[in-house]
Every structure is written in structure tokens, then in C-alpha cells.
Coordinates of C-alpha atoms in Angstrom, one line a residue:
X1 CA 33.0 23.7 -2.4
X2 CA 31.6 21.3 -5.2
X3 CA 29.5 23.2 -7.7
X4 CA 27.2 20.2 -8.5
X5 CA 25.3 19.9 -5.2
X6 CA 23.0 17.0 -6.2
X7 CA 23.1 13.3 -5.5
X8 CA 21.1 10.8 -7.5
X9 CA 17.3 11.4 -7.4
X10 CA 15.5 8.3 -6.1
X11 CA 12.4 8.5 -8.2
X12 CA 14.5 8.7 -11.4
X13 CA 16.8 5.7 -10.7
X14 CA 16.0 2.6 -12.7
X15 CA 15.8 -0.8 -11.1
X16 CA 19.0 -2.8 -11.1
X17 CA 18.6 -5.5 -13.8
X18 CA 17.4 -8.7 -12.3
X19 CA 15.7 -7.0 -9.3
X20 CA 12.4 -6.0 -11.0
X21 CA 9.5 -6.0 -8.5
X22 CA 11.7 -5.7 -5.4
X23 CA 9.5 -3.1 -3.7
X24 CA 6.9 -5.7 -2.8
X25 CA 9.4 -7.3 -0.3
X26 CA 9.1 -4.3 2.0
X27 CA 6.2 -2.4 3.6
X28 CA 4.8 0.1 1.1
X29 CA 5.4 3.1 3.4
X30 CA 9.1 2.2 3.6
X31 CA 10.1 2.3 -0.1
X32 CA 10.8 5.1 -2.5
X33 CA 8.1 5.3 -5.1
X34 CA 8.6 5.2 -8.9
X35 CA 4.9 5.5 -9.8
X36 CA 3.0 7.8 -7.4
X37 CA 3.4 11.4 -8.5
X38 CA 2.7 13.0 -5.1
X39 CA 5.0 10.7 -3.2
X40 CA 7.8 11.2 -5.8
X41 CA 7.4 15.0 -5.5
X42 CA 7.9 14.8 -1.7
X43 CA 10.8 12.4 -1.9
X44 CA 12.8 14.2 -4.6
X45 CA 12.5 17.5 -2.7
X46 CA 14.3 16.0 0.4
X47 CA 18.0 15.3 1.2
X48 CA 18.3 11.7 2.2
X49 CA 21.5 10.1 3.6
X50 CA 22.3 6.4 3.8
X51 CA 21.8 5.1 7.3
X52 CA 25.0 3.1 7.2
X53 CA 25.5 3.6 11.0
X54 CA 23.0 0.9 11.6
X55 CA 22.4 -0.5 8.0
X56 CA 25.7 -1.0 6.2
X57 CA 24.2 -3.7 4.0
X58 CA 21.0 -4.7 2.2
X59 CA 18.1 -5.5 4.5
X60 CA 16.2 -8.7 4.5
X61 CA 12.4 -8.0 4.7
X62 CA 12.0 -9.1 8.4
X63 CA 15.2 -7.3 9.5
X64 CA 13.5 -4.2 8.3
X65 CA 11.1 -4.3 11.2
X66 CA 13.5 -2.5 13.7
X67 CA 13.9 0.5 11.4
X68 CA 10.1 0.5 10.8
X69 CA 9.8 0.7 14.6
X70 CA 12.2 3.5 15.3
X71 CA 10.8 5.5 12.4
X72 CA 7.7 5.8 14.6
X73 CA 9.1 5.9 18.1
X74 CA 12.0 8.3 17.5
X75 CA 9.8 10.7 15.7
X76 CA 7.0 10.4 18.2
X77 CA 9.5 11.2 21.0
X78 CA 10.9 14.2 19.3
X79 CA 7.9 15.7 17.7
X80 CA 4.9 14.7 19.9
X81 CA 6.1 13.9 23.3
X82 CA 9.0 16.2 24.2
X83 CA 8.6 18.7 21.3
X84 CA 12.4 19.2 20.8
X85 CA 12.7 22.8 19.8
X86 CA 15.0 22.3 16.7
X87 CA 14.0 18.8 15.5
X88 CA 10.9 17.0 14.4
X89 CA 10.9 13.5 13.0
X90 CA 13.1 11.4 10.8
X91 CA 11.5 9.8 7.7
X92 CA 12.7 6.5 6.2
X93 CA 12.9 5.0 2.8
X94 CA 14.5 1.9 1.3
X95 CA 16.3 1.9 -2.1
X96 CA 17.6 -1.4 -3.4
X97 CA 17.6 -2.8 0.1
X98 CA 19.5 0.0 1.7
X99 CA 17.9 2.4 4.2
X100 CA 18.0 6.2 3.6
X101 CA 16.7 8.7 6.1
X102 CA 15.8 12.4 6.1
X103 CA 15.7 14.7 9.1
X104 CA 12.9 17.2 9.5
X105 CA 14.1 20.2 11.4
X106 CA 11.9 22.9 13.0
X107 CA 12.2 25.7 10.4
X108 CA 9.9 28.3 11.8
X109 CA 11.7 30.3 14.6
X110 CA 8.3 31.1 16.2
X111 CA 7.4 27.4 16.3
X112 CA 10.8 26.6 17.8
X113 CA 10.2 29.1 20.6
X114 CA 6.8 27.7 21.4
X115 CA 8.2 24.2 21.5
X116 CA 11.1 25.2 23.6
X117 CA 8.8 26.3 26.5
X118 CA 7.1 22.9 26.5
X119 CA 10.3 21.0 26.0
X120 CA 12.1 22.5 29.0
X121 CA 9.1 21.7 31.2
X122 CA 8.8 18.1 30.0
X123 CA 12.5 17.3 29.6
X124 CA 13.2 19.1 32.9
X125 CA 11.0 16.7 34.8
X126 CA 13.2 13.8 33.5
X127 CA 16.5 15.6 34.1
X128 CA 15.5 16.5 37.6
X129 CA 14.4 13.0 38.5
X130 CA 16.8 11.1 36.3
X131 CA 18.3 8.5 38.8
X132 CA 14.8 7.3 39.8
X133 CA 13.5 7.3 36.2
X134 CA 16.6 5.5 34.9
X135 CA 16.3 2.8 37.5
X136 CA 12.6 2.3 36.7
X137 CA 13.5 2.1 33.0
X138 CA 16.2 -0.5 33.6
X139 CA 13.6 -2.6 35.6
X140 CA 11.2 -2.3 32.7
X141 CA 13.8 -3.5 30.2
X142 CA 14.6 -6.5 32.4
X143 CA 10.9 -7.3 32.4
X144 CA 10.8 -6.9 28.6
X145 CA 13.5 -9.5 28.0
X146 CA 12.0 -11.8 30.6
X147 CA 8.6 -11.6 28.9
X148 CA 10.2 -12.2 25.5
X149 CA 12.0 -15.3 26.8
X150 CA 8.8 -16.6 28.4
X151 CA 6.8 -16.8 25.1
X152 CA 7.1 -20.2 23.4
X153 CA 5.8 -21.0 19.9
X154 CA 4.4 -24.5 20.0
X155 CA 3.6 -26.4 16.9
X156 CA 0.1 -27.7 16.2
X157 CA -0.6 -31.3 17.2
X158 CA -2.0 -34.0 14.8
X159 CA -5.0 -34.3 17.2
X160 CA -6.1 -32.1 20.1
X161 CA -5.1 -33.7 23.4
X162 CA -8.0 -35.2 25.5
X163 CA -7.3 -32.5 28.1
X164 CA -8.9 -30.0 25.7
X165 CA -12.1 -31.8 26.5
X166 CA -11.6 -32.8 30.1
X167 CA -10.3 -29.4 31.2
X168 CA -13.1 -27.7 29.5
X169 CA -10.7 -25.2 27.7
X170 CA -13.2 -24.3 25.0
X171 CA -10.4 -23.5 22.5
X172 CA -7.9 -25.5 20.4
X173 CA -4.2 -25.4 20.0
X174 CA -4.4 -22.9 17.2
X175 CA -5.5 -20.2 19.7
X176 CA -2.3 -20.3 21.9
X177 CA -0.1 -20.2 18.8
X178 CA -1.9 -17.1 17.3
X179 CA -2.3 -15.5 20.8
X180 CA 1.4 -15.9 21.7
X181 CA 2.6 -14.6 18.4
X182 CA 0.6 -11.4 18.8
X183 CA 1.6 -11.2 22.4
X184 CA 5.2 -11.4 21.4
X185 CA 4.8 -8.5 19.1
X186 CA 2.9 -6.5 21.8
X187 CA 6.0 -6.9 24.0
X188 CA 8.2 -5.7 21.1
X189 CA 6.0 -2.7 20.4
X190 CA 6.2 -1.8 24.1
X191 CA 10.0 -2.3 24.1
X192 CA 10.4 0.2 21.3
X193 CA 8.3 2.7 23.1
X194 CA 10.6 2.3 26.1
X195 CA 13.6 2.5 23.7
X196 CA 12.8 6.1 23.0
X197 CA 11.4 7.1 26.3
X198 CA 14.8 8.4 27.3
X199 CA 17.1 8.0 24.3
X200 CA 16.4 11.3 22.6
X201 CA 16.7 13.1 26.0
X202 CA 20.1 11.6 26.4
X203 CA 21.3 12.5 23.0
X204 CA 19.5 15.8 23.2
X205 CA 21.4 16.7 26.4
X206 CA 24.6 16.0 24.5
X207 CA 23.4 18.1 21.5
X208 CA 22.4 21.1 23.8
X209 CA 25.7 21.0 25.6
X210 CA 27.7 20.7 22.3
X211 CA 25.7 23.8 21.1
X212 CA 26.6 25.7 24.3
X213 CA 30.3 24.8 23.8
X214 CA 30.2 26.0 20.2
X215 CA 28.8 29.3 21.3
X216 CA 31.2 29.8 24.2
X217 CA 34.3 28.4 22.5
X218 CA 33.9 28.4 18.7
X219 CA 37.5 27.1 18.3
X220 CA 37.0 24.1 20.6
X221 CA 37.1 20.8 18.7
X222 CA 34.6 18.0 18.9
X223 CA 37.4 16.0 20.5
X224 CA 37.4 18.4 23.5
X225 CA 33.6 18.2 23.7
X226 CA 33.9 14.4 23.8
X227 CA 36.5 14.6 26.6
X228 CA 34.1 16.6 28.7
X229 CA 31.5 13.8 28.5
X230 CA 33.8 10.8 29.1
X231 CA 34.3 8.5 32.1
X232 CA 31.0 6.8 32.7
X233 CA 30.0 3.2 33.4
X234 CA 27.5 1.1 31.4
X235 CA 26.1 -2.4 31.2
X236 CA 27.5 -2.5 27.6
X237 CA 31.0 -2.6 29.1
X238 CA 30.2 -5.8 31.1
X239 CA 30.7 -8.3 28.2
X240 CA 34.3 -7.2 27.4
X241 CA 35.0 -7.0 31.2
X242 CA 33.9 -10.6 31.6
X243 CA 36.4 -11.6 28.8
X244 CA 39.1 -9.6 30.6
X245 CA 38.4 -11.5 33.8
X246 CA 38.7 -14.8 31.9
X247 CA 41.9 -13.7 30.3
X248 CA 43.4 -12.9 33.7
X249 CA 42.3 -16.1 35.2
X250 CA 43.8 -18.1 32.3
X251 CA 47.1 -16.3 33.0
X252 CA 47.0 -16.7 36.7
X253 CA 46.1 -20.4 36.5
X254 CA 48.7 -21.3 33.9
X255 CA 46.2 -22.0 31.1
X256 CA 47.3 -19.4 28.5
X257 CA 49.4 -21.7 26.3
X258 CA 46.7 -24.4 26.1
X259 CA 43.9 -21.9 25.3
X260 CA 46.0 -20.0 22.8
X261 CA 46.7 -23.2 20.9
X262 CA 43.0 -23.6 20.2
X263 CA 41.7 -22.3 16.9
X264 CA 38.1 -23.0 17.8
X265 CA 36.1 -23.1 21.1
X266 CA 35.3 -26.8 20.8
X267 CA 39.0 -27.6 21.3
X268 CA 39.3 -25.7 24.6
X269 CA 37.4 -28.1 26.9
X270 CA 39.3 -31.1 25.5
X271 CA 42.6 -29.4 26.3
X272 CA 42.0 -28.1 29.8
X273 CA 39.1 -30.0 31.5
X274 CA 41.5 -32.7 32.9
X275 CA 42.9 -30.2 35.5
X276 CA 41.2 -28.6 38.5
X277 CA 42.2 -25.1 37.2
X278 CA 40.9 -26.0 33.7
X279 CA 37.5 -27.1 35.1
X280 CA 37.3 -23.9 37.2
X281 CA 38.0 -21.8 34.2
X282 CA 35.4 -23.6 32.1
X283 CA 32.8 -23.0 34.8
X284 CA 33.7 -19.3 35.0
X285 CA 33.3 -19.1 31.2
X286 CA 29.9 -20.8 31.4
X287 CA 28.8 -18.5 34.2
X288 CA 29.6 -15.5 32.1
X289 CA 27.6 -16.6 29.1
X290 CA 24.1 -15.6 30.3
X291 CA 23.3 -12.8 29.8
X292 CA 26.6 -11.3 28.8
X293 CA 27.4 -13.4 25.8
X294 CA 24.1 -12.4 24.2
X295 CA 26.2 -9.8 22.4
X296 CA 25.8 -9.7 18.7
X297 CA 28.9 -10.5 16.6
X298 CA 27.8 -7.6 14.4
X299 CA 25.7 -4.5 14.8
X300 CA 23.0 -6.4 16.6
X301 CA 20.0 -5.8 14.3
X302 CA 20.3 -8.5 11.7
X303 CA 19.5 -12.2 11.7
X304 CA 22.6 -13.3 9.9
X305 CA 24.9 -11.9 12.7
X306 CA 25.2 -14.6 15.4
X307 CA 25.6 -13.8 19.0
X308 CA 28.7 -14.7 21.0
X309 CA 26.7 -17.6 22.4
X310 CA 26.0 -18.9 18.9
X311 CA 29.7 -18.5 17.9
X312 CA 31.9 -19.1 20.9
X313 CA 35.0 -18.6 18.7
X314 CA 34.4 -14.9 19.0
X315 CA 34.8 -14.5 22.8
X316 CA 37.6 -17.1 22.5
X317 CA 39.5 -14.9 20.0
X318 CA 39.0 -11.8 22.2
X319 CA 40.2 -13.7 25.3
X320 CA 43.3 -14.8 23.3
X321 CA 43.9 -11.2 22.3
X322 CA 43.6 -10.0 25.9
X323 CA 46.1 -12.7 27.0
X324 CA 48.6 -11.6 24.4
X325 CA 48.2 -8.0 25.6
X326 CA 48.7 -9.0 29.2
X327 CA 51.9 -11.0 28.3
X328 CA 53.3 -7.8 26.8
X329 CA 52.8 -6.1 30.1
X330 CA 50.0 -3.8 28.8
X331 CA 46.7 -3.1 30.6
X332 CA 43.5 -4.5 29.2
X333 CA 40.9 -2.6 31.2
X334 CA 39.4 0.7 30.5
X335 CA 41.6 3.4 32.1
X336 CA 38.5 5.0 33.7
X337 CA 40.2 6.8 36.5
X338 CA 42.7 8.3 34.1
X339 CA 39.8 9.3 31.8
X340 CA 37.9 10.9 34.7
X341 CA 41.0 12.8 35.9
X342 CA 41.6 14.2 32.4
X343 CA 37.9 15.0 32.0
X344 CA 37.9 17.0 35.3
X345 CA 41.1 18.8 34.3
X346 CA 39.5 19.9 30.9
X347 CA 36.3 20.9 32.6
X348 CA 38.1 23.1 35.1
X349 CA 40.2 24.6 32.4
X350 CA 37.3 25.6 30.2
X351 CA 35.1 26.7 33.1
X352 CA 37.8 29.1 34.2
X353 CA 37.7 30.8 30.8
X354 CA 34.0 31.6 31.1
X355 CA 33.6 35.3 32.1
X356 CA 29.8 35.6 32.5
X357 CA 28.2 34.1 35.6
X358 CA 25.1 33.1 33.7
X359 CA 27.2 31.4 31.1
X360 CA 29.1 29.6 33.8
X361 CA 25.9 28.5 35.4
X362 CA 24.6 27.2 32.1
X363 CA 27.9 25.3 31.5
X364 CA 27.6 23.7 34.9
X365 CA 24.0 22.7 34.5
X366 CA 24.2 21.4 31.0
X367 CA 27.5 19.6 31.6
X368 CA 26.1 18.0 34.7
X369 CA 22.9 16.8 32.9
X370 CA 24.9 15.4 29.9
X371 CA 27.3 13.5 32.2
X372 CA 24.5 12.1 34.3
X373 CA 22.6 10.9 31.3
X374 CA 25.7 9.4 29.5
X375 CA 25.3 5.8 30.7
X376 CA 21.8 5.5 29.2
X377 CA 23.0 5.8 25.6
X378 CA 25.2 2.7 25.9
X379 CA 22.8 0.8 28.3
X380 CA 20.1 1.0 25.7
X381 CA 22.5 -0.6 23.1
X382 CA 22.9 -3.5 25.5
X383 CA 19.2 -4.1 25.9
X384 CA 17.8 -3.0 22.6
X385 CA 20.5 -3.7 20.1
X386 CA 21.9 -6.9 21.6
X387 CA 20.0 -8.7 24.3
X388 CA 16.5 -8.2 22.9
X389 CA 17.5 -9.0 19.4
X390 CA 19.2 -12.2 20.4
X391 CA 15.9 -13.3 21.8
X392 CA 13.9 -12.0 18.9
X393 CA 15.9 -13.9 16.3
X394 CA 15.7 -17.1 18.4
X395 CA 11.9 -16.8 18.6
X396 CA 11.6 -16.1 14.9
X397 CA 13.6 -19.2 14.1
X398 CA 11.3 -21.2 16.4
X399 CA 8.4 -20.0 14.3
X400 CA 10.4 -20.7 11.2
X401 CA 10.7 -24.4 12.2
X402 CA 6.9 -24.6 12.5
X403 CA 6.5 -23.1 9.1
X404 CA 9.0 -25.7 7.8
X405 CA 7.0 -28.5 9.3
X406 CA 4.0 -27.4 7.3
X407 CA 5.8 -26.9 4.0
X408 CA 5.4 -23.1 3.9
X409 CA 9.2 -22.6 3.8
X410 CA 12.1 -24.9 3.2
X411 CA 14.5 -23.7 6.0
X412 CA 13.9 -22.0 9.3
X413 CA 16.1 -19.1 8.1
X414 CA 13.6 -18.4 5.3
X415 CA 11.3 -16.8 7.8
X416 CA 13.5 -13.7 7.5
X417 CA 12.4 -13.2 3.9
X418 CA 8.8 -12.3 5.1
X419 CA 8.2 -8.8 6.2
X420 CA 6.5 -8.4 9.6
X421 CA 3.1 -7.6 8.0
X422 CA 3.0 -10.8 6.0
X423 CA 3.7 -13.3 8.8
X424 CA 0.3 -12.9 10.6
X425 CA -1.5 -13.7 7.4
X426 CA 0.7 -16.8 6.8
X427 CA 0.3 -17.9 10.4
X428 CA -3.5 -17.6 10.2
X429 CA -3.4 -19.6 6.9
X430 CA -1.3 -22.3 8.6
X431 CA -3.8 -22.6 11.4
X432 CA -6.8 -22.7 9.0
X433 CA -5.2 -25.4 6.8
X434 CA -4.4 -27.4 9.9
X435 CA -8.0 -27.1 11.1
X436 CA -9.4 -28.2 7.7
X437 CA -6.8 -30.9 7.1
X438 CA -5.4 -29.5 3.9
X439 CA -1.9 -27.9 3.1
X440 CA -1.9 -24.2 3.9
X441 CA -2.4 -22.1 0.8
X442 CA 0.8 -20.3 1.6
X443 CA 2.8 -23.5 0.9
X444 CA 1.8 -23.3 -2.8
X445 CA 3.6 -20.0 -3.5
X446 CA 5.9 -18.8 -0.7
X447 CA 8.8 -21.2 -1.4
X448 CA 9.0 -19.8 -5.0
X449 CA 8.5 -16.2 -3.8
X450 CA 11.3 -16.6 -1.2
X451 CA 13.7 -18.0 -3.7
X452 CA 13.1 -14.9 -5.8
X453 CA 13.7 -12.6 -2.9
X454 CA 17.0 -14.3 -2.2
X455 CA 18.1 -13.7 -5.8
X456 CA 17.2 -10.0 -5.5
X457 CA 19.0 -9.6 -2.2
X458 CA 22.1 -11.3 -3.6
X459 CA 22.2 -8.6 -6.3
X460 CA 21.5 -5.8 -3.9
X461 CA 24.5 -6.8 -1.8
X462 CA 26.8 -6.2 -4.7
X463 CA 25.4 -2.7 -5.4
X464 CA 27.4 0.3 -4.3
X465 CA 24.8 2.4 -2.5
X466 CA 25.5 6.2 -2.9
X467 CA 26.0 7.9 0.5
X468 CA 23.1 10.3 -0.2
X469 CA 20.2 11.0 -2.5
X470 CA 18.5 14.2 -3.6
X471 CA 19.5 17.9 -3.4
X472 CA 22.3 18.6 -0.9
X473 CA 21.6 21.4 1.5
X474 CA 24.0 24.3 1.6
X475 CA 24.4 23.7 5.3
X476 CA 23.4 20.9 7.7
X477 CA 21.9 22.2 11.0
X478 CA 19.7 19.3 12.3
X479 CA 21.3 18.6 15.7
X480 CA 20.7 14.8 15.8
X481 CA 22.1 14.3 12.3
X482 CA 25.2 16.1 13.4
X483 CA 25.8 14.7 16.9
X484 CA 24.8 11.1 16.2
X485 CA 25.4 10.3 12.5
X486 CA 28.1 12.9 12.0
X487 CA 26.3 14.4 9.0
X488 CA 27.8 17.9 8.8
X489 CA 28.1 20.4 6.0
X490 CA 31.7 19.2 5.6
X491 CA 30.6 15.6 5.4
X492 CA 28.2 16.4 2.6
X493 CA 30.8 18.4 0.8
X494 CA 33.3 15.5 1.1
X495 CA 30.7 13.1 -0.4
X496 CA 30.2 15.5 -3.3
X497 CA 33.9 15.9 -3.8
X498 CA 34.4 12.1 -3.7
X499 CA 32.4 11.8 -6.9
X500 CA 35.2 13.5 -8.8
X501 CA 38.3 11.7 -7.4
X502 CA 39.6 8.2 -7.5
X503 CA 40.2 6.4 -4.2
X504 CA 43.9 5.7 -5.0
X505 CA 44.5 9.4 -5.4
X506 CA 43.4 10.3 -1.8
X507 CA 46.1 10.4 0.9
X508 CA 44.3 12.5 3.5
X509 CA 40.9 12.2 5.1
X510 CA 39.1 14.6 7.5
X511 CA 36.5 13.7 10.0
X512 CA 35.4 14.3 13.6
X513 CA 38.2 14.4 16.1
X514 CA 36.4 11.9 18.4
X515 CA 39.1 10.9 20.8
X516 CA 42.5 12.5 21.6
X517 CA 45.9 11.2 20.5
X518 CA 48.2 10.6 17.5
X519 CA 49.2 7.1 16.4
X520 CA 50.6 5.3 13.5
X521 CA 49.9 1.7 12.5
X522 CA 48.9 -0.7 9.8
X523 CA 45.2 -0.4 8.8
X524 CA 42.8 -3.3 9.2
X525 CA 39.6 -2.7 7.2
X526 CA 36.8 -4.5 9.0
X527 CA 33.3 -5.1 7.8
X528 CA 32.4 -8.3 9.6
X529 CA 33.2 -10.2 12.8
X530 CA 35.4 -12.5 10.7
X531 CA 37.5 -9.4 9.8
X532 CA 37.7 -8.4 13.5
X533 CA 39.1 -11.9 14.3
X534 CA 42.1 -11.0 12.1
X535 CA 42.8 -7.7 14.0
X536 CA 46.3 -7.7 15.4
X537 CA 47.7 -5.9 18.4
X538 CA 48.9 -2.4 17.3
X539 CA 46.8 -2.1 14.2
X540 CA 44.3 0.7 13.4
X541 CA 40.7 -0.4 12.9
X542 CA 39.0 1.1 9.8
X543 CA 35.3 0.4 9.5
X544 CA 32.1 1.9 8.2
X545 CA 30.9 2.0 11.8
X546 CA 31.7 -0.1 14.8
X547 CA 29.7 -2.8 16.7
X548 CA 29.5 -2.9 20.5
X549 CA 31.0 -6.4 20.3
X550 CA 34.2 -5.0 18.8
X551 CA 34.9 -3.1 22.0
X552 CA 36.8 -6.1 23.3
X553 CA 39.5 -5.3 20.7
X554 CA 39.8 -1.6 21.6
X555 CA 42.4 -2.0 24.3
X556 CA 44.8 -3.8 21.9
X557 CA 44.7 -1.6 18.9
X558 CA 46.3 1.8 18.1
X559 CA 43.3 3.7 16.9
X560 CA 39.9 3.7 15.2
X561 CA 38.6 5.3 11.9
X562 CA 35.0 5.2 10.7
X563 CA 33.1 6.3 7.7
X564 CA 30.1 7.6 9.6
X565 CA 29.3 8.9 13.1
X566 CA 29.6 12.0 15.2
X567 CA 30.7 13.0 18.7
X568 CA 28.0 10.8 20.3
X569 CA 28.3 7.7 18.2
X570 CA 29.4 4.4 19.7
X571 CA 32.9 4.4 18.1
X572 CA 33.6 7.9 19.6
X573 CA 32.2 7.0 23.0
X574 CA 34.1 3.7 23.4
X575 CA 37.4 5.2 22.0
X576 CA 37.3 7.9 24.6
X577 CA 36.6 5.4 27.4
X578 CA 39.6 3.3 26.3
X579 CA 41.8 6.4 25.9
X580 CA 42.4 5.5 22.2
X581 CA 42.6 8.0 19.4
X582 CA 39.7 8.0 16.9
X583 CA 38.5 9.9 13.9
X584 CA 34.9 9.3 12.9
X585 CA 32.6 10.5 10.1
X586 CA 35.3 10.5 7.5
X587 CA 32.7 9.7 4.8
X588 CA 34.6 7.1 2.9
X589 CA 37.6 5.7 4.7
X590 CA 36.7 2.1 3.9
X591 CA 36.7 3.0 0.2
X592 CA 40.2 4.6 0.1
X593 CA 42.1 2.7 2.8
X594 CA 43.2 -0.9 2.3
X595 CA 44.2 -3.5 4.9
X596 CA 47.9 -3.2 5.4
X597 CA 48.2 0.5 4.5
X598 CA 50.4 2.4 6.9
X599 CA 48.3 5.3 8.2
X600 CA 48.5 8.0 10.9
X601 CA 45.5 8.9 12.9
X602 CA 45.3 12.3 14.5
X603 CA 42.4 12.3 17.0
X604 CA 43.1 15.8 18.1
X605 CA 42.5 17.4 14.8
X606 CA 40.3 14.8 13.0
X607 CA 42.8 13.9 10.3
X608 CA 43.8 10.5 8.8
X609 CA 47.0 10.4 6.7
X610 CA 47.7 7.5 4.4
X611 CA 51.5 7.3 4.6
X612 CA 52.2 4.2 2.6
X613 CA 49.9 1.9 0.5
X614 CA 50.4 -1.8 0.2

């Protein structure tokens, strides 16, 4: 175990040259302080780990909004609504554009016992009525996306139309613009409340079942626990399934060669629309786009990551990969029946080893709850990480165009350099300037301020953010940090040890055995959707974390390795559903493995061996 158990202390770290004043970009409550004594005292006493599962790069000010939202709603759900016995809230801070979080466990055993009684009563209501509640939740999310789509930001006219008078409205066009902006955010606030209505219960059910398995079977690996929870269906699997259908139709209708010859989507219609089969295929492609191509090409939470609908080359490349796999005689669909059979076999095997009837009843109950709740975790990623964000970024760009029209910013994309608390003030100023007949005051200084923020963020993107900050705990016990982010005592020790070794000297990595199997292949280190487009059949994906949109590649590759994540992370879930070996939470695979390296992934034991470097 490393003797130096401390990571950099945030309050003691100097600003990166050229980024002075960066803190004003973000909400004050979201940044580490370097001036306030009381705040610094709190922050330096905590262990913070980089939230690279969702934030692998520097945040623009407006993209920060989603993390600001879940700072409130996750913690509210854990600590005030359900009173999770072992876990309170998760605090957030930004350092040089990167998000760090610290988990607050329940440390007093007495408090844990008091919370447990309330938690079982409240969570029990949801677990006992889950199908009905989940159906209601899904309907609410459909209404959320419909409400978001219905809101239109309309620019201010040069003169009020005569109908303002003849219809006796009593208000001018500035009112709908201000009203609809605030209404839009009301919908977003509600969405994030719904986001965590069920999410922590779903992950909590996993965490409780994992804890039971660890007590009953201390030698059982995380891979085994994952197998016991596999085999479910989710809306998040619909987008790749639509691409699989399109790949099969292209093969059945004799269109593979023509489509495969196209490097970009714009070439496809020109090649195939002259035939009946080609026109039918193009119609099937168009029918699949809404809503299923509202998938992000990245993680889903960032304005610079286009959706499939914005970059149709992405679904095209995945269709081409599926066609190639089909030509090789390999399956392209999830082997769900096979996964379910294996799950049932493992469940029966472990259940037969339980001697106590009370333990067997607990196993049956907790396993049943975890399996029942499993689809929610991925469904919420479809609605919250992809569909809603696709709409959010479109609407913000619509508002950005209005700001451009009035000289406040130079490009619609510049709106993402405001944080969410600044936009209402700018919007009011715009409406006031329009009413008076003068340029909005904001137009005098925001272009220069945004140019400065762009400079700062360009420097932040080159910074190598440390994996953690502050004093490392001797052991990590917070269940959500372990199950979701994969932050275990071993992970922390690996990070500490990595400070003392050079990447080229490492030939073995350890992580969570997330999905069973042993495979060899050439590594493909992927950080962006452009990297994913280069992924070849039979390669092993190596990434900091995985995006839901990358699932379309999972049936063609030999395995998956990630820096961060636990048994319940997306990479682990999808790998199990596709029957593909995976090791997650290695800590720093992307730093020590290079594209082209020959590696072996052991998903049974959580080991990655680097066999030959390029």
C-alpha cells in the first residue's frame, strides 16, 4: 500500500498560467475556493475524486448546468426523501473546468439504524408497486420531452403587430420570450426531480443485493454479481436495434455494396434512390430517426457532442459495421436468451449453496427487486442523458441565434459560454434594450468576456486533471461510489501507486471483472465518436468511460476496458447484455495502453495484460 496517501490539496493549487480569474465562469457554489478560509477548511478535509464517468473533459459554463442539477436532486433523494441508511449527499466542486465530487456517508451507526426504518418503509412502497410507478414515470418523461419540444423562442419584432392592439392582449412580445424561457427551465427543473425519483432506488437495490452477496459469498467476484442482474430490456437498446434492422434490410435487399462504398451519409441517397429497394431502405432509415436517432454521439451532456441526427455519418458507420459482421456470419443482436439462461443457471447454483432459510428468502427478495428495477437505470439514460439533452441544446441554440441578432454574441454556439444564472439577466437586458430602442448593455462587454472564456477553456483542455484531490481514505465504504463509479479502496491505492510509475513500465492492470470471458485483441483507445468510427471488428475498446451511443459497436468487438466505473456502470451493463468480456474501473487504462497494443482482457478476474506494445 502506498505510504503517501494524499492527493493534491485543491485550496493550495495555483491557477494555471493564462487562466487567472477562471472561477467567475461558474456558479460560486460549484468551485473550489482559494480565498474563503471556512470553505477551504471544509474542502481540504474531504476526499474528492474526478467525476470522469460523466465529465471526462473541461466543462463549458452552460454545460455545467446538468451537474448543478444532480448535485441537488441526487442528494435530496438520498438524504431527504428516502433516507438511504448508509449514504447522504454528494457534493460537487470544479477545478480548472473539471468536476470533482465527494460522497458523504452516514457515519453514525445509530443514525443509520433510524434511517433504515424509514428507508425500508418508503422504498418498500416503490418496490412493491414498481410496475405501476415505472409506467407512470415513463409517461411523465414522455410529457417532459413533449413540453420541451413545444416551447419556441421567438425573436422580438421591429414593431409590435397590430394584433397586439386589436386582440387586446395587454402585453408585448418581450413577455412571451421571457415567459417561455422561464417556462423552459421550469420543465427542466421538474425533469431533474423525476430523474432521481427512481434512480437511487434502482442503484440502491443493486447496492443492497451486492452487499448481501458479499456477506453470503465473500469470494464471489463482481463479475458473478453482474451476471445475476443481466438479461433485461430497455429503451436505450432501441437505437442500436434500429441500426441492426437497417443492416439486415440492406443485406436482404442487395444494397450492402452500394452503402458500404459511401464514406458519408450524403452519398447514400445518390447511390440507392434510383431503385425501389433503395427508396424503401431510405424510408426505413428516415422512419427510425425520430426519436431513436436523438442519441448523442458522446456521453450526452455536452453541447459539442452532436446527436446521430446532427451527424448521420455515425449511424451510417455503425450500419456498415453491422453489415460487415453479418457477412462474416456472426450475430449482431444481443444474445438475450443466452444471457437469461446463464443468469438463471448462476442464480440456481448460488441459491443452492445458501443454508439458512432466512438468508435464502433475503436472496430471493433482493435479487427479484434488483432484476425488476434493472431496466430503469438504462431507460433514464435514454430520456435524461440523450433525448432531453438533444432538445435542450437545440433550444439553447435557438436562443443563441436571438442573442446574435442583437449583437450580444457573435455565434449561436457562444451561448454555451454563459452559465445558467447569467442568461436570465442577459435576456432581460436584451428585452429592455429592444423596448428602449438602444443596443442591450450586454452587447458592450459579453463578446470580449466570451473570447476570454474560450481562451481559458482551451488551456483547461490541455491540463492533465489528477484523478483525486485531498486526503485519501484508508478504505472506501460509500456504496454508490463503489457500485456506480467503481471507486474502491483498491482503485484509490492504484491511483496513489500510479504517481510513482511510468506508463510504459506497466504491463498489467486490475479492475472490476464486469463481464465474463477472456479475449485477446488489438486495443483501440477511444475518447471521441471520431475514434469510435475507426473501431475495427475484433478490436478491444479502451476508454475512460463509454457512451450509450457506442453500444452499436459492442457486438463487433472483442472486449471493453474502462478507466472508471463499477458493477452498475453503463459499460458493465451493456457488456453483460452483449455477452462480451469487460474490465471496468482500472483507474488509468487510457494512460498506459496505446491504440494497436496487443492486450488480453480477463473479464472473469478483472485483469488486463499488455502483451505487446506498438
